[in-house]
Coordinates of C-alpha atoms in Angstrom, one line a residue:
M8 CA 81.2 125.1 81.9
E9 CA 83.8 127.2 80.6
R10 CA 84.3 128.8 83.7
T11 CA 84.3 125.4 85.6
L12 CA 86.9 124.7 83.5
R13 CA 89.7 127.6 84.3
S14 CA 88.5 127.4 88.2
A15 CA 89.5 123.7 87.7
R16 CA 92.9 124.3 86.0
V17 CA 93.8 127.4 88.2
A18 CA 93.1 124.7 91.4
T19 CA 95.3 122.1 90.1
F20 CA 98.3 125.1 89.6
V21 CA 97.8 125.6 92.9
Y22 CA 98.2 122.2 93.8
F23 CA 101.2 121.7 91.8
V24 CA 102.7 125.2 94.1
L25 CA 101.5 123.4 97.6
C26 CA 103.4 120.3 96.1
G27 CA 106.7 122.3 95.6
T28 CA 106.5 124.6 98.7
L29 CA 106.6 121.2 100.9
M30 CA 109.0 119.7 99.4
G31 CA 111.1 122.9 98.6
T32 CA 110.6 123.6 102.7
W33 CA 111.9 120.2 103.8
V34 CA 114.9 120.9 101.2
V35 CA 115.7 123.7 102.7
H36 CA 115.8 122.4 106.1
I37 CA 118.2 119.3 105.8
P38 CA 120.9 121.2 107.5
A39 CA 119.6 122.2 110.8
I40 CA 117.5 118.9 110.5
E41 CA 121.1 116.9 110.1
E42 CA 122.9 119.1 112.8
R43 CA 120.3 118.4 115.2
V44 CA 119.8 114.8 114.5
G45 CA 124.1 114.4 114.8
I46 CA 124.2 112.4 111.5
S47 CA 126.5 112.6 109.4
H48 CA 125.9 113.6 105.2
A49 CA 126.6 109.6 104.3
T50 CA 124.0 109.0 106.6
L51 CA 121.7 111.5 105.1
G52 CA 122.7 110.7 101.9
G53 CA 121.0 106.8 102.8
L54 CA 118.0 109.1 104.8
L55 CA 116.9 110.6 101.7
V56 CA 117.2 107.3 99.5
V57 CA 114.6 106.2 102.1
L58 CA 112.4 109.7 101.2
G59 CA 113.1 108.2 97.6
F60 CA 111.3 104.9 98.3
G61 CA 108.7 106.1 100.1
A62 CA 107.6 108.9 97.1
F63 CA 108.1 105.8 94.6
A64 CA 105.6 103.6 97.3
G65 CA 102.9 106.7 97.2
M66 CA 102.6 107.2 93.7
Q67 CA 102.0 103.6 92.7
V68 CA 99.3 103.9 95.2
A69 CA 97.8 107.0 93.9
G70 CA 97.4 106.1 90.6
R71 CA 95.5 103.1 91.0
L72 CA 92.8 104.9 94.1
S73 CA 93.0 108.5 91.4
D74 CA 91.6 105.6 88.2
R75 CA 89.4 103.6 91.1
L76 CA 87.8 107.1 93.1
G77 CA 88.9 110.5 90.7
A78 CA 91.1 112.9 91.6
R79 CA 88.5 115.0 92.9
V80 CA 88.3 112.8 95.9
V81 CA 92.3 111.8 95.7
L82 CA 94.2 114.9 94.8
P83 CA 93.0 116.9 97.9
A84 CA 93.4 114.3 100.6
S85 CA 96.5 113.6 99.1
G86 CA 97.6 117.5 100.0
V87 CA 96.2 117.7 103.6
L88 CA 97.8 114.0 104.2
C89 CA 101.0 115.3 102.7
S90 CA 101.2 118.8 104.1
A91 CA 100.3 117.0 107.9
A92 CA 103.4 114.6 107.4
L93 CA 105.2 117.6 106.5
V94 CA 105.8 118.4 110.2
L95 CA 107.4 114.4 111.0
P96 CA 111.1 115.4 109.6
G97 CA 111.5 118.3 112.2
L98 CA 110.8 116.2 115.7
P99 CA 112.9 113.1 115.6
R100 CA 116.0 112.8 117.1
D101 CA 118.0 109.8 116.4
P102 CA 118.5 108.2 112.9
W103 CA 115.9 105.3 113.0
T104 CA 113.4 107.9 114.1
L105 CA 113.8 110.3 111.1
A106 CA 113.7 107.4 108.6
G107 CA 109.8 106.6 109.3
A108 CA 109.3 110.3 109.5
L109 CA 110.6 110.7 105.8
F110 CA 109.2 107.3 104.2
V111 CA 106.2 108.6 105.4
F112 CA 106.6 112.1 104.4
G113 CA 108.1 111.0 100.7
F114 CA 104.9 108.5 100.7
F115 CA 102.0 111.3 100.6
N116 CA 104.5 113.6 98.9
G117 CA 104.6 110.6 95.9
F118 CA 100.9 110.4 96.8
L119 CA 100.4 114.4 96.1
D120 CA 102.3 114.8 93.1
V121 CA 100.8 111.3 91.0
S122 CA 97.2 112.9 91.8
M123 CA 97.7 116.1 90.7
N124 CA 99.3 115.3 87.6
A125 CA 95.9 112.4 87.1
H126 CA 94.3 115.7 87.9
A127 CA 96.2 117.7 85.5
V128 CA 95.7 115.2 82.8
H129 CA 92.1 115.6 82.9
V130 CA 92.4 119.2 83.1
E131 CA 94.3 119.1 79.5
K132 CA 92.1 116.6 77.6
A133 CA 88.8 119.1 78.5
Y134 CA 90.9 121.7 77.2
D135 CA 91.7 119.8 74.3
R136 CA 94.9 121.6 74.1
P137 CA 98.3 121.5 75.8
V138 CA 98.7 122.5 79.1
M139 CA 100.6 120.2 80.9
S140 CA 104.0 122.0 81.1
A141 CA 102.7 124.9 82.5
F142 CA 101.7 123.2 85.6
H143 CA 105.2 121.3 86.2
A144 CA 106.7 125.4 85.9
T145 CA 104.5 126.1 89.1
F146 CA 106.2 123.4 90.3
S147 CA 109.5 125.5 90.6
V148 CA 107.1 128.8 92.0
G149 CA 106.6 126.6 95.4
G150 CA 110.2 126.3 95.6
V151 CA 111.0 129.7 95.4
I152 CA 108.1 129.8 98.2
A153 CA 109.6 127.7 100.6
A154 CA 113.1 130.0 100.2
L155 CA 111.4 132.8 101.7
V156 CA 109.5 131.1 104.1
A157 CA 112.9 129.6 105.2
A158 CA 114.5 132.7 105.3
G159 CA 111.6 134.5 107.7
A160 CA 111.4 131.9 109.9
A161 CA 115.6 131.7 110.4
S162 CA 115.0 135.7 111.2
A163 CA 112.3 134.4 113.9
D164 CA 114.5 132.3 115.5
L165 CA 111.9 129.7 114.8
S166 CA 113.0 125.6 115.1
P167 CA 112.0 123.5 112.1
A168 CA 109.7 121.6 113.9
A169 CA 107.7 125.1 113.9
T170 CA 108.0 126.1 110.4
L171 CA 107.5 122.6 109.5
G172 CA 104.4 122.4 111.0
A173 CA 103.2 125.8 110.4
S174 CA 103.9 125.5 106.7
G175 CA 101.9 122.3 106.6
A176 CA 99.2 124.0 108.8
V177 CA 98.6 126.3 105.7
G178 CA 99.0 123.5 103.4
I179 CA 96.0 121.9 104.8
V180 CA 94.0 124.7 104.6
I181 CA 95.0 125.5 101.2
A182 CA 94.5 121.9 100.1
L183 CA 91.1 121.8 101.3
V184 CA 89.9 125.7 100.1
S185 CA 91.1 124.5 96.7
A186 CA 88.9 120.9 96.1
R187 CA 86.2 122.5 95.6
S188 CA 87.1 123.3 91.8
L189 CA 88.2 120.1 90.9
L190 CA 86.6 118.7 87.4
R191 CA 83.5 116.9 89.1
S192 CA 83.9 113.6 87.1
A193 CA 86.7 111.9 84.7
P194 CA 86.7 109.1 83.5
T195 CA 86.7 105.4 85.0
P196 CA 87.3 102.2 84.1
A197 CA 83.3 101.3 84.9
A198 CA 82.5 104.4 83.2
A199 CA 84.1 102.9 79.8
A200 CA 82.9 99.9 80.1
E201 CA 79.6 101.7 79.7
G202 CA 79.8 103.7 77.2
G203 CA 81.0 100.9 74.9
E204 CA 84.2 101.5 74.6
E205 CA 87.4 99.0 75.0
P206 CA 89.9 100.2 76.6
A207 CA 92.8 101.6 74.9
T208 CA 95.7 99.1 76.9
K209 CA 93.7 96.6 75.7
R210 CA 93.1 97.6 71.9
H211 CA 96.8 98.8 70.7
G212 CA 99.1 97.8 73.2
A213 CA 99.5 100.6 75.8
P214 CA 101.2 99.0 78.5
G215 CA 104.5 98.2 75.7
R216 CA 103.9 102.0 74.8
I217 CA 103.7 103.5 79.1
W218 CA 106.5 101.0 79.9
I219 CA 108.5 102.9 77.4
L220 CA 106.9 106.0 78.3
A221 CA 108.5 105.2 82.2
V222 CA 111.9 104.2 80.8
L223 CA 112.3 107.7 79.0
A224 CA 111.1 109.8 81.8
A225 CA 114.2 108.0 83.9
M226 CA 116.5 108.8 81.0
V227 CA 114.8 112.4 81.0
M228 CA 114.7 112.8 84.7
L229 CA 118.6 111.2 85.3
A230 CA 120.1 113.5 83.4
E231 CA 118.3 116.7 85.4
G232 CA 119.0 115.0 88.6
A233 CA 122.6 115.3 87.3
A234 CA 122.1 118.6 86.4
N235 CA 120.9 119.6 89.8
D236 CA 123.5 117.9 91.8
W237 CA 126.9 118.4 89.9
S238 CA 127.0 121.3 87.7
A239 CA 127.7 123.5 90.4
L240 CA 130.5 121.5 91.1
H241 CA 131.4 121.2 87.4
L242 CA 132.4 125.2 87.1
K243 CA 134.3 125.4 90.6
N244 CA 136.4 121.5 90.1
I245 CA 136.7 121.4 86.6
L246 CA 136.7 124.8 84.9
G247 CA 138.4 126.5 88.7
A248 CA 135.6 129.3 88.8
P249 CA 135.5 130.6 91.9
A250 CA 132.2 129.5 94.5
S251 CA 130.4 132.6 94.0
T252 CA 129.9 132.2 89.7
A253 CA 129.6 128.7 90.0
A254 CA 126.2 128.5 91.6
F255 CA 125.3 130.6 88.6
G256 CA 126.1 127.2 86.5
Y257 CA 122.5 125.7 88.2
G258 CA 121.1 129.2 88.3
A259 CA 121.2 128.9 84.2
F260 CA 120.1 125.3 84.5
A261 CA 117.1 125.9 86.6
A262 CA 116.0 129.2 84.9
A263 CA 116.1 127.9 81.9
M264 CA 114.0 125.0 82.6
T265 CA 111.6 127.5 84.4
A266 CA 111.4 129.5 81.0
G267 CA 111.2 126.3 78.6
R268 CA 107.8 124.9 80.8
L269 CA 106.1 128.1 80.3
L270 CA 106.8 128.0 76.5
A271 CA 106.3 124.6 75.6
D272 CA 102.4 124.3 76.4
R273 CA 102.0 126.8 73.4
I274 CA 105.2 125.2 71.0
S275 CA 103.2 121.6 71.6
G276 CA 100.0 123.5 70.5
R277 CA 101.6 124.3 67.5
F278 CA 104.1 121.4 66.7
G279 CA 103.1 118.8 68.3
P280 CA 104.5 116.8 71.3
L281 CA 106.4 114.5 69.7
A282 CA 108.4 117.7 68.5
V283 CA 108.4 119.1 71.6
L284 CA 110.5 116.0 72.4
R285 CA 112.6 115.4 70.1
Y286 CA 114.2 118.8 69.0
G287 CA 114.7 118.9 73.1
A288 CA 116.0 116.3 73.6
V289 CA 118.7 117.4 70.7
M290 CA 118.5 120.9 72.1
A291 CA 119.8 119.1 75.6
T292 CA 122.5 116.9 73.7
V293 CA 123.9 120.2 72.3
G294 CA 123.9 121.8 75.6
I295 CA 125.8 119.5 77.8
T296 CA 128.1 118.3 75.4
I297 CA 129.6 121.6 75.2
A298 CA 129.4 122.2 78.8
A299 CA 131.4 119.1 79.0
L300 CA 134.1 120.0 76.2
S301 CA 134.4 123.7 76.5
P302 CA 137.5 125.0 78.4
W303 CA 135.4 128.4 79.1
I304 CA 133.3 129.1 82.0
W305 CA 131.4 131.3 79.5
A306 CA 130.2 128.8 77.3
A307 CA 129.6 126.1 79.8
F308 CA 126.8 128.8 81.5
V309 CA 125.6 128.8 77.6
G310 CA 125.9 124.4 77.4
W311 CA 123.8 124.2 81.3
A312 CA 121.1 126.9 80.4
L313 CA 120.4 125.1 76.5
F314 CA 120.7 121.6 78.3
G315 CA 117.5 123.2 81.2
L316 CA 115.4 124.3 77.9
G317 CA 116.3 121.2 76.3
L318 CA 115.3 119.3 78.7
S319 CA 112.5 121.6 80.1
G320 CA 109.6 120.4 77.7
C321 CA 110.2 116.6 77.9
V322 CA 108.9 115.4 80.8
P323 CA 105.6 117.0 81.2
Q324 CA 104.9 115.5 77.1
L325 CA 105.9 111.9 78.9
F326 CA 103.1 112.5 81.8
S327 CA 100.8 114.0 79.3
A328 CA 101.6 111.0 76.7
A329 CA 101.2 108.3 79.3
G330 CA 97.4 110.1 80.9
R331 CA 96.3 110.0 77.9
A332 CA 96.7 106.9 76.5
D333 CA 94.1 105.4 78.0
A334 CA 91.6 107.9 80.3
A335 CA 90.2 104.8 82.3
T336 CA 93.6 104.0 83.7
A337 CA 95.2 107.9 83.3
G338 CA 96.9 107.4 87.2
A339 CA 97.8 104.5 86.6
N340 CA 99.9 105.4 83.9
V341 CA 101.2 108.3 85.2
S342 CA 102.3 106.7 88.2
R343 CA 104.2 104.1 86.6
V344 CA 105.5 106.7 84.2
A345 CA 106.1 108.7 87.4
G346 CA 107.7 106.7 89.6
I347 CA 110.4 105.8 87.1
G348 CA 111.4 109.0 86.4
Y349 CA 111.6 109.2 89.8
L350 CA 113.9 106.2 90.3
G351 CA 116.1 108.0 87.5
M352 CA 116.3 111.2 89.1
L353 CA 117.3 110.2 92.2
S354 CA 120.3 107.6 90.7
G355 CA 121.7 110.5 88.2
P356 CA 124.1 112.1 91.2
A357 CA 124.7 108.8 92.3
V358 CA 125.9 107.0 88.7
I359 CA 127.4 110.5 87.8
G360 CA 129.2 110.2 91.3
W361 CA 130.1 106.9 90.4
L362 CA 131.7 107.4 87.0
T363 CA 133.8 110.2 88.3
H364 CA 135.9 106.9 89.7
L365 CA 136.7 105.9 86.4
V366 CA 137.2 109.2 84.6
A367 CA 136.7 113.2 85.0
L368 CA 133.3 114.8 86.0
N369 CA 133.0 116.6 82.8
H370 CA 133.6 113.6 80.8
A371 CA 130.7 111.6 82.9
F372 CA 128.8 114.1 81.6
L373 CA 128.7 112.6 78.4
L374 CA 126.7 109.4 80.0
L375 CA 124.3 112.4 79.3
T376 CA 124.7 113.0 75.8
A377 CA 124.2 109.5 75.0
L378 CA 120.6 109.7 77.0
C379 CA 119.5 112.4 75.4
V380 CA 120.4 111.0 72.0
I381 CA 118.4 108.1 73.1
T382 CA 115.9 109.9 73.7
A383 CA 115.5 112.4 70.1
A384 CA 115.7 108.5 68.3
A385 CA 112.4 107.1 70.4
A386 CA 110.4 110.3 70.0
G387 CA 108.4 108.8 68.2
V388 CA 106.3 106.4 70.9
L389 CA 104.4 109.7 71.9
R390 CA 103.1 109.7 67.6
D391 CA 101.8 106.0 68.7
V392 CA 100.1 107.1 71.8
S393 CA 98.6 110.1 70.4
D394 CA 97.1 108.2 67.2
G395 CA 96.1 105.5 69.3
T396 CA 93.8 107.9 72.0
R397 CA 92.8 109.9 69.0
E398 CA 90.9 106.4 67.5
V399 CA 89.5 106.3 70.3
A400 CA 88.4 109.4 70.7
R401 CA 86.8 108.7 66.8
S402 CA 85.1 105.7 68.6
G403 CA 83.6 107.7 71.0
R404 CA 82.4 110.1 68.5
R405 CA 80.7 107.9 66.5
S406 CA 79.5 105.8 69.0
T407 CA 77.4 109.1 70.4
V408 CA 75.9 109.7 67.0
R409 CA 74.7 106.4 66.6
D410 CA 73.5 106.8 70.0
G411 CA 71.1 110.2 68.3
S412 CA 73.1 112.6 71.2

């Protein structure tokens, strides 16, 4: 059993890397595809919204299917379909066709995102210790792989369609090969009913808490999305850093976030997920406030790094709590939290951009300060979800003892 569980964990890592690579491969080809189709930056922005809505729709479908059919079935299928859809954005020559291609790719990427997180929840429960943050850290590895692939393709003078198609073909093989190592069983609504367990969603009012988790995910991911798009511009336009130096603003944020996710599981295992969320949000509050108000470039780097480090463990804790709130509906709960959170990430850059019409860019970042403070204050919801999960688990153990197992 231990070897099977270890293999399932490795397979889950592979799917997270695959998801990051597929999305990253599209992202690094955006300039070439924009030029090929002949669209403006404004039009491209609208098309990216189409991709986002496709991803949101895919997340909702994937959650329900994962609960009904099991992640072992849905996850490999989503990996194959997302890999196959990767070639689509490289084919169109007009904006309307590109919009359709991006919706389809976004749909299956969202499908893959939720199904791999649903399976990760089951793996974490089988390990009985935190492992979710490490999965999220490996997603970033996929972006690095995508950048290396794009660099090699550019030097070989390959078209976007050829690179996307080849990457997708490799992705299909990886998704199929990794499927055999996934967990063979996971709790379903029917299994819970047969075991005599009343769903946690009915006994503990989990749906309301799930929506609280979703709102917190939206706030955290809004802050993350804002950092992705505005950190470099902040250093360049507000603090006067050279373009080469300003780029390291995002680099400091991303590197700190990756490092934090590699450490967050151990911290969560020792101090609990509530501490990771609450004190992570406090650290993020301090970091973004320093970045927003400091007149020194070096202090801004420190601020962005603290911001990334603080946020790093927040989303994995929220996803994990959503999945553990009720084993029978883990996929649907993760899809709600991931979907609303994803909408927050998409809206983050736009919200900050709108605020810059009213205040300076660095002062607009104070909105992120407020969101982090709210997240820290509401972190107690993790205690409520965890308590409900533990009570259901204890009920299950008592039932097992009564049955003489």
